[in-house]
XYZ file of C-alpha atoms in Angstrom:
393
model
C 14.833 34.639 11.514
C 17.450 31.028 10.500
C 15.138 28.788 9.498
C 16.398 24.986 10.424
C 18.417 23.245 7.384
C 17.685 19.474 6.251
C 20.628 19.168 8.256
C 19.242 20.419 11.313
C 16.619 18.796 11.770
C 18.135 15.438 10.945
C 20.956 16.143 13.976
C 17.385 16.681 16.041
C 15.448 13.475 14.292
C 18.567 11.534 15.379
C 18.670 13.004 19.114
C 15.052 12.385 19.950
C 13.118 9.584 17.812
C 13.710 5.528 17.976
C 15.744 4.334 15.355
C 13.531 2.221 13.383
C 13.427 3.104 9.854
C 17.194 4.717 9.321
C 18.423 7.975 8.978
C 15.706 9.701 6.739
C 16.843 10.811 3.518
C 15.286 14.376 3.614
C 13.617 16.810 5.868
C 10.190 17.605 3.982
C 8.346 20.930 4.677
C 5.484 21.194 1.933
C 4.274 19.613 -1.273
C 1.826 20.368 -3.902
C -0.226 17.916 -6.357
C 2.979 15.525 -6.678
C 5.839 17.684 -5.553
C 6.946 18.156 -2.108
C 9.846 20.509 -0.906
C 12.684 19.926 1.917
C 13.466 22.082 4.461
C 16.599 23.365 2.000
C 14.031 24.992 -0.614
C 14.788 21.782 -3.022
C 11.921 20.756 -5.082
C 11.125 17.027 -5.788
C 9.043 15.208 -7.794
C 7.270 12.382 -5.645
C 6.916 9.335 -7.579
C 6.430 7.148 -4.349
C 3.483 8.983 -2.443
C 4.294 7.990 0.772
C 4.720 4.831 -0.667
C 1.070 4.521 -2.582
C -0.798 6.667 0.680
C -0.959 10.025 -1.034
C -3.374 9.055 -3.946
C -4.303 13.136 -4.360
C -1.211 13.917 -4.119
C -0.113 17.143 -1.556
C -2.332 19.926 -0.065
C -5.402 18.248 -2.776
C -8.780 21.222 -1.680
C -11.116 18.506 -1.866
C -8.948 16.959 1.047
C -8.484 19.720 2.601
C -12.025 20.497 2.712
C -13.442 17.564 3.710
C -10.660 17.071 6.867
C -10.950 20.885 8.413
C -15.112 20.652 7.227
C -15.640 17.679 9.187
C -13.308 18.549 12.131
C -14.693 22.046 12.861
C -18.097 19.547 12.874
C -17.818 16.761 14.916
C -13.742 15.662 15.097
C -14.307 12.174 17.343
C -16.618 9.808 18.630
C -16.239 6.908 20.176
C -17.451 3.344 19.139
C -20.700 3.882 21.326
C -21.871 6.042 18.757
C -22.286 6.488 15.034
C -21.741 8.934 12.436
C -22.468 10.050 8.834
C -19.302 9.929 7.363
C -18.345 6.563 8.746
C -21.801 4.178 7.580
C -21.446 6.713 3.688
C -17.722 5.335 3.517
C -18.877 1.582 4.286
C -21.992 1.536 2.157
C -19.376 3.122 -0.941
C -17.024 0.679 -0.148
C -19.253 -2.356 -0.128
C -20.716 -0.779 -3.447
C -17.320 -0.379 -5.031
C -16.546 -3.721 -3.876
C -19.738 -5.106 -5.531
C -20.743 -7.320 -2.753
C -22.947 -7.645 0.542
C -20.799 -7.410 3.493
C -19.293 -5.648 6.769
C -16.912 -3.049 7.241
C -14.680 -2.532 9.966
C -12.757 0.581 10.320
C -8.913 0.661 11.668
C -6.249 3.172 11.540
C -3.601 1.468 9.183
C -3.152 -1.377 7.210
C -1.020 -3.721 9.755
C -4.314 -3.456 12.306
C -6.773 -4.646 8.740
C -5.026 -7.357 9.010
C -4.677 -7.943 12.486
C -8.117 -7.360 12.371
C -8.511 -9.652 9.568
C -6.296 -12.596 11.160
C -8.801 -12.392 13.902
C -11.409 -12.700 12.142
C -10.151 -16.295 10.717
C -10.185 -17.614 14.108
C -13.958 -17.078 13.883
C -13.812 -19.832 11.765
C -12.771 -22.180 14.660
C -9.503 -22.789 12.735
C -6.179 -21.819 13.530
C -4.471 -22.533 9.716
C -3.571 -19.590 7.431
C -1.199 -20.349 4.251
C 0.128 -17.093 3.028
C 2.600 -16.490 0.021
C 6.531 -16.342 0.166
C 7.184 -12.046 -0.609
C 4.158 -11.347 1.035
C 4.053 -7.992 3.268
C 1.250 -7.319 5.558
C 2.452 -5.400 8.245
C 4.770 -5.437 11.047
C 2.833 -5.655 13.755
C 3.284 -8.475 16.003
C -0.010 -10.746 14.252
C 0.709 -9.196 11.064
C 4.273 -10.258 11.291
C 3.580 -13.599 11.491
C 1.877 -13.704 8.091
C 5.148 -11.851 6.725
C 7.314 -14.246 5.152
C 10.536 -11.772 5.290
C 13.459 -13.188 7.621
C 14.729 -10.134 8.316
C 11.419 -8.102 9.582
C 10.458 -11.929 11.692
C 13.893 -13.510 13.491
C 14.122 -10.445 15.708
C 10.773 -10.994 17.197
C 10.364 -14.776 17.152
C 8.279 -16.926 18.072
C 5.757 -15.329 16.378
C 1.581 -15.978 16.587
C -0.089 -18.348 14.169
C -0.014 -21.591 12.302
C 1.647 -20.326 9.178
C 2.378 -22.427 6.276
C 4.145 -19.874 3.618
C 3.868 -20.842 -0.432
C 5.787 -19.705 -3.267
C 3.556 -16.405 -4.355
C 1.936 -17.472 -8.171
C 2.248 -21.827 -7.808
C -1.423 -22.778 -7.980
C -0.033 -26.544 -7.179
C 2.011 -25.507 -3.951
C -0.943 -23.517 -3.107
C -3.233 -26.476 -3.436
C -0.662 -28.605 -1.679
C -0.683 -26.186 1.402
C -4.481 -26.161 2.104
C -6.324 -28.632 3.909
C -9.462 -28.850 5.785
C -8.183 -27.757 9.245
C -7.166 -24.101 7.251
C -9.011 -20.925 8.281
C -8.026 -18.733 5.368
C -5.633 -18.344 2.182
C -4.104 -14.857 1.655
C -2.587 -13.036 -0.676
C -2.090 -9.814 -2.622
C -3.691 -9.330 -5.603
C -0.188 -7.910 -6.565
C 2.839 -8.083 -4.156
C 4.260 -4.591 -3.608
C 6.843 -4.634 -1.039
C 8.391 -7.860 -2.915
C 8.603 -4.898 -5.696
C 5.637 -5.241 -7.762
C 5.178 -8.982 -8.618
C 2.204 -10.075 -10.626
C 0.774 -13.545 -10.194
C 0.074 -15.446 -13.326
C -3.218 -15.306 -14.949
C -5.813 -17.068 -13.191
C -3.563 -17.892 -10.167
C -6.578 -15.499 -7.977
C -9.327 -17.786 -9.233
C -7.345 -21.130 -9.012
C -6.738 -19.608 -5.096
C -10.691 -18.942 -4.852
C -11.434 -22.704 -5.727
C -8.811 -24.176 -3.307
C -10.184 -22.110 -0.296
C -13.824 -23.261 -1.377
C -13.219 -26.837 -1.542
C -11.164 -26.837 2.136
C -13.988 -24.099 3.601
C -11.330 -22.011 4.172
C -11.687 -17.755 3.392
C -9.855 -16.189 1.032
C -8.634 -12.922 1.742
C -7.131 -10.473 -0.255
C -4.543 -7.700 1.376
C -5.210 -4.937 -1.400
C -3.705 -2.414 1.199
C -1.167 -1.061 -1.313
C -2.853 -2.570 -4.181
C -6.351 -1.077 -3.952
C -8.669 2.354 -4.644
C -7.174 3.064 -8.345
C -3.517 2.237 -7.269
C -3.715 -0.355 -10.504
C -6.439 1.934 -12.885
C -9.226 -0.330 -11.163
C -10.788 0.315 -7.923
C -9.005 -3.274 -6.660
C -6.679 -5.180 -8.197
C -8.435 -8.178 -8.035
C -10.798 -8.976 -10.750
C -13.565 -11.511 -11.501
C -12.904 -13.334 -8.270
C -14.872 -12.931 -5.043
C -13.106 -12.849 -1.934
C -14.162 -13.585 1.666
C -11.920 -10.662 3.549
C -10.784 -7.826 1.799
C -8.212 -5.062 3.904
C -7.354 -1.832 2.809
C -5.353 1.466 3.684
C -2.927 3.299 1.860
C -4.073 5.452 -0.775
C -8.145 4.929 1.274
C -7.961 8.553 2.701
C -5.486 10.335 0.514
C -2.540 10.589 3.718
C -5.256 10.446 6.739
C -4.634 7.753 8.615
C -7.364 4.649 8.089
C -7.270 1.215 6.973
C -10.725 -1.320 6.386
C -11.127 -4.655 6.762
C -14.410 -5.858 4.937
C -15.916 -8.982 5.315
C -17.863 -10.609 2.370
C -21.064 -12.229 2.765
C -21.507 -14.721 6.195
C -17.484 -13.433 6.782
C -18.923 -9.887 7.719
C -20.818 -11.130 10.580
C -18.203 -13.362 12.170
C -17.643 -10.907 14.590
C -19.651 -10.627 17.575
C -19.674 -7.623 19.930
C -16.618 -7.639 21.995
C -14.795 -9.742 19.835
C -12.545 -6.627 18.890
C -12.317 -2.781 18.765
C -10.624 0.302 18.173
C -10.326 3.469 19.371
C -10.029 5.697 16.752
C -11.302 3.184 13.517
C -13.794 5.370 11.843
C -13.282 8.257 13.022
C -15.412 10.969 10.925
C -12.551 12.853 9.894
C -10.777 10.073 8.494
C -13.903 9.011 6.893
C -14.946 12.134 5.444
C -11.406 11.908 3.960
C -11.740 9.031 2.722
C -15.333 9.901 0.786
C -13.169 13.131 -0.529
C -11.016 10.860 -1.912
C -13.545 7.850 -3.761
C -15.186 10.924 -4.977
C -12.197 13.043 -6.335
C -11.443 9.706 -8.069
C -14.305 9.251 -9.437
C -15.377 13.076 -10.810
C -11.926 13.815 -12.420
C -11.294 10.258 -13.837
C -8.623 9.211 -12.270
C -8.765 5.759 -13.075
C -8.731 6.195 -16.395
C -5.800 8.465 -16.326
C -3.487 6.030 -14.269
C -3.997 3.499 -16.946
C -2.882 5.421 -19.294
C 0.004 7.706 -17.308
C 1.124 4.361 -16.127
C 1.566 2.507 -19.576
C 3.446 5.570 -20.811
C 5.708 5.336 -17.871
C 6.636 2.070 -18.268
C 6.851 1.977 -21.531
C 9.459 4.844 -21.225
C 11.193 3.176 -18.433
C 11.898 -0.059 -20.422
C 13.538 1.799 -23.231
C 16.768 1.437 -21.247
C 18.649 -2.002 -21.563
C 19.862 -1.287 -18.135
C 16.334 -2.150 -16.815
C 15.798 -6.135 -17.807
C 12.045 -6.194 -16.942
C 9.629 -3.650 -16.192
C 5.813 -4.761 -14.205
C 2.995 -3.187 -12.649
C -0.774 -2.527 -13.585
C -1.568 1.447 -13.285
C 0.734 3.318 -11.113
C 2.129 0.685 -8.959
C 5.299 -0.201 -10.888
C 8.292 -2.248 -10.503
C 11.253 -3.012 -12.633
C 14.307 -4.887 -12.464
C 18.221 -3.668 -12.968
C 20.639 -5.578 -14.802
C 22.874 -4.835 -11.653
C 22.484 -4.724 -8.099
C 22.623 -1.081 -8.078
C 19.071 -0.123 -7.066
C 20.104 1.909 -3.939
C 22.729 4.272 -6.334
C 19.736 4.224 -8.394
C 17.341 6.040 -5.266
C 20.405 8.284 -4.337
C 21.266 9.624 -7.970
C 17.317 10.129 -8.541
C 17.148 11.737 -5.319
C 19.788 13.814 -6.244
C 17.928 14.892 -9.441
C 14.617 15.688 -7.511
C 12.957 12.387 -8.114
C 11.643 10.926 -5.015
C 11.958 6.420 -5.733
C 12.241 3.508 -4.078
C 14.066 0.387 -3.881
C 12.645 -2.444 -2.212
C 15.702 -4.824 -3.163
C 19.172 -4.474 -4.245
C 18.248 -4.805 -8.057
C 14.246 -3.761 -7.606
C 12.961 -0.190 -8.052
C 9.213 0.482 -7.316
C 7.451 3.511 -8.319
C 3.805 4.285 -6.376
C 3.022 8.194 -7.317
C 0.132 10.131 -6.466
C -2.498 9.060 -8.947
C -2.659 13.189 -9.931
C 0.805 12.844 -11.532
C 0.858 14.535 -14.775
C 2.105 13.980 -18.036
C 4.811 16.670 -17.371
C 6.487 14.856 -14.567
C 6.371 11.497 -16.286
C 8.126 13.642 -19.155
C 10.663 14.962 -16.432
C 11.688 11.915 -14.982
C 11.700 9.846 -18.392
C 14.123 12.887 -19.603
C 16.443 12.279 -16.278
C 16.272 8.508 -16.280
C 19.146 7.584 -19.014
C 21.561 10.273 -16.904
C 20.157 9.053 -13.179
C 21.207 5.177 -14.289
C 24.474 6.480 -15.828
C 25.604 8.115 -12.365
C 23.959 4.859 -10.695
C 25.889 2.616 -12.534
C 29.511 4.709 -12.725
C 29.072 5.241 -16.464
C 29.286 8.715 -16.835
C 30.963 10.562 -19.650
């Protein structure tokens, strides 16, 4: 029996799904810890984890477990109901968190903060200032608080009163807010803008503007949170109102969270919104596989140091003018706008990257990557740039 080629399936990807993200760059079949395999028997190192989702990496047993344990259990509910798995993963999230709050379960990140953005019109406001690189989703709410041109002037007008700051300006930030404003938000780290840090104590500086207007802060840690940055957020020593999350929450399962802090969890009333499938037990007892895994095999510790090493190894280039990133969220800058030769000459190697920008690589691995593929890919780096750039020998 002719199994289907990369090729194959790509004619058929093509011929029968929308258009929407490109042609994909490989047909996928399998993976394992952090290496998948296309449908051509080529191996690959993944150092973007379905861009920061697959925080056990591929085919992980505790995940595995806890999904086919919990579906040959009880696979769905609806909201009329409640299960185990679903009130464990909001009491360990509130604990991880550190605060007294709500939870409310979605299915991705864009609906946390649709969820979220409805949750500010509790307030009786309508204002939300955001930051200029932001990415929160692409949904038609979650849209509006993107401030990318290209992902919003096909779809405008847009919903929301808006105002957009430059990401890391305490002063324009300050300048923005008023007393009519519902909420500030930002990312603790902006990943889609690739990987840009805010100076220090821009967070807290945000925290006291929103206090003095009585507007909520909210924090989209959606890429940014559970051990993407070697801490469980990426946020530190600064209490939020609304906190969403996704990604890496349930190791590939689909979920996202939107948690409210304090009075902000019970803004909602009943009927004020839903989902269908938002904590689902599966998902949730994914999830809880995946704070735990974290937690008994010290992961956090090991992407602080696996992710030091790899930058450090990754700025040893003068081709790369600035590497950033906390833990295994990582960005760096080329000295040429060459980032998408970079992804196709890596890819070509077996290292799975991405490039958010024409000069910008980002790097989101599963936090299981070893010290063998960061060896690997440091090894290929000075001969994937060469190709990138047209300097080979």
């Amino acid at each position: 029996m002719t199994h289907p080629t990369s090729s194959d399936w790509q004619d058929r990807y093509a011929g029968s799904l929308m258009n929407t993200f490109g042609p994909p760059k490989a047909t996928l079949v399998r993976g394992q810890g952090a290496h998948v395999w296309d449908a051509d028997g080529k191996e690959y190192v993944d150092l973007l984890g379905g861009i920061a989702v697959n925080a056990l990496g591929h085919n992980h047993p505790a995940l595995v477990e806890a999904v086919t344990g919990q579906l040959s259990t009880l696979g769905h509910i609806s909201n009329f109901f409640a299960s185990g798995p679903q009130v464990e993963l909001a009491e360990k999230l509130l604990g991880l968190l550190g605060a007294d709050g709500k939870v409310f379960f979605t299915n991705s990140g864009a609906e946390a903060n649709e969820a979220a953005f409805k949750l500010t019109r509790r307030t009786g406001r309508t204002h939300v200032v955001a930051a200029e690189g932001g990415f929160h989703g692409r949904t038609m709410g979650a849209l509006a608080l993107t401030s990318k041109e290209a992902y919003r002037t096909p779809f405008e007008p847009l919903p929301g009163d808006v105002t957009f700051v430059p990401y890391g300006d305490a002063e324009a930030l300050a300048a923005a807010v008023t007393d009519e404003t519902a909420a500030v938000l930002l990312e603790p780290i902006q990943g889609e803008a690739g990987v840009v840090l805010p100076p220090d104590g821009y967070l807290a500086a945000a925290r006291e503007i929103a206090t003095q207007h009585g507007a909520l802060l909210w924090f989209d840690e959606v890429q940014t949170g559970i051990g993407r940055t070697g801490r469980w957020f990426a946020h530190q020593g600064v209490t939020p109102d609304i906190v969403t999350l996704a990604k890496g929450l349930a190791g590939g399962y689909p979920i996202g969270a939107m948690i409210g802090v304090g009075e902000a969890g019970d803004l909602f009333e009943p009927g004020n919104h839903g989902t269908t499938f938002g904590g689902n037990p599966v998902a949730c007892a994914a999830a809880l596989a995946v704070l735990s895994t974290i937690e008994n095999d010290s992961l956090l510790e090991h992407v602080t140091v696996l992710g030091q090493k790899l930058r450090d190894g990754l700025a040893a280039d003068p081709r790369v003018t600035e590497v950033r990133g906390e833990g295994l969220l990582i960005g760096l800058d080329l000295v040429a706008e060459k980032s998408a030769d970079v992804f196709a000459s890596a890819l070509a190697h077996g290292f799975i990257i991405n490039n958010p920008t024409p000069s910008r690589i980002r790097l989101a691995p599963p936090l299981v990557l070893t010290d063998d593929d960061v060896a690997a890919f440091l090894a290929a780096w000075p001969t994937i740039l060469d190709e990138a750039m047209g300097e080979q020998s």
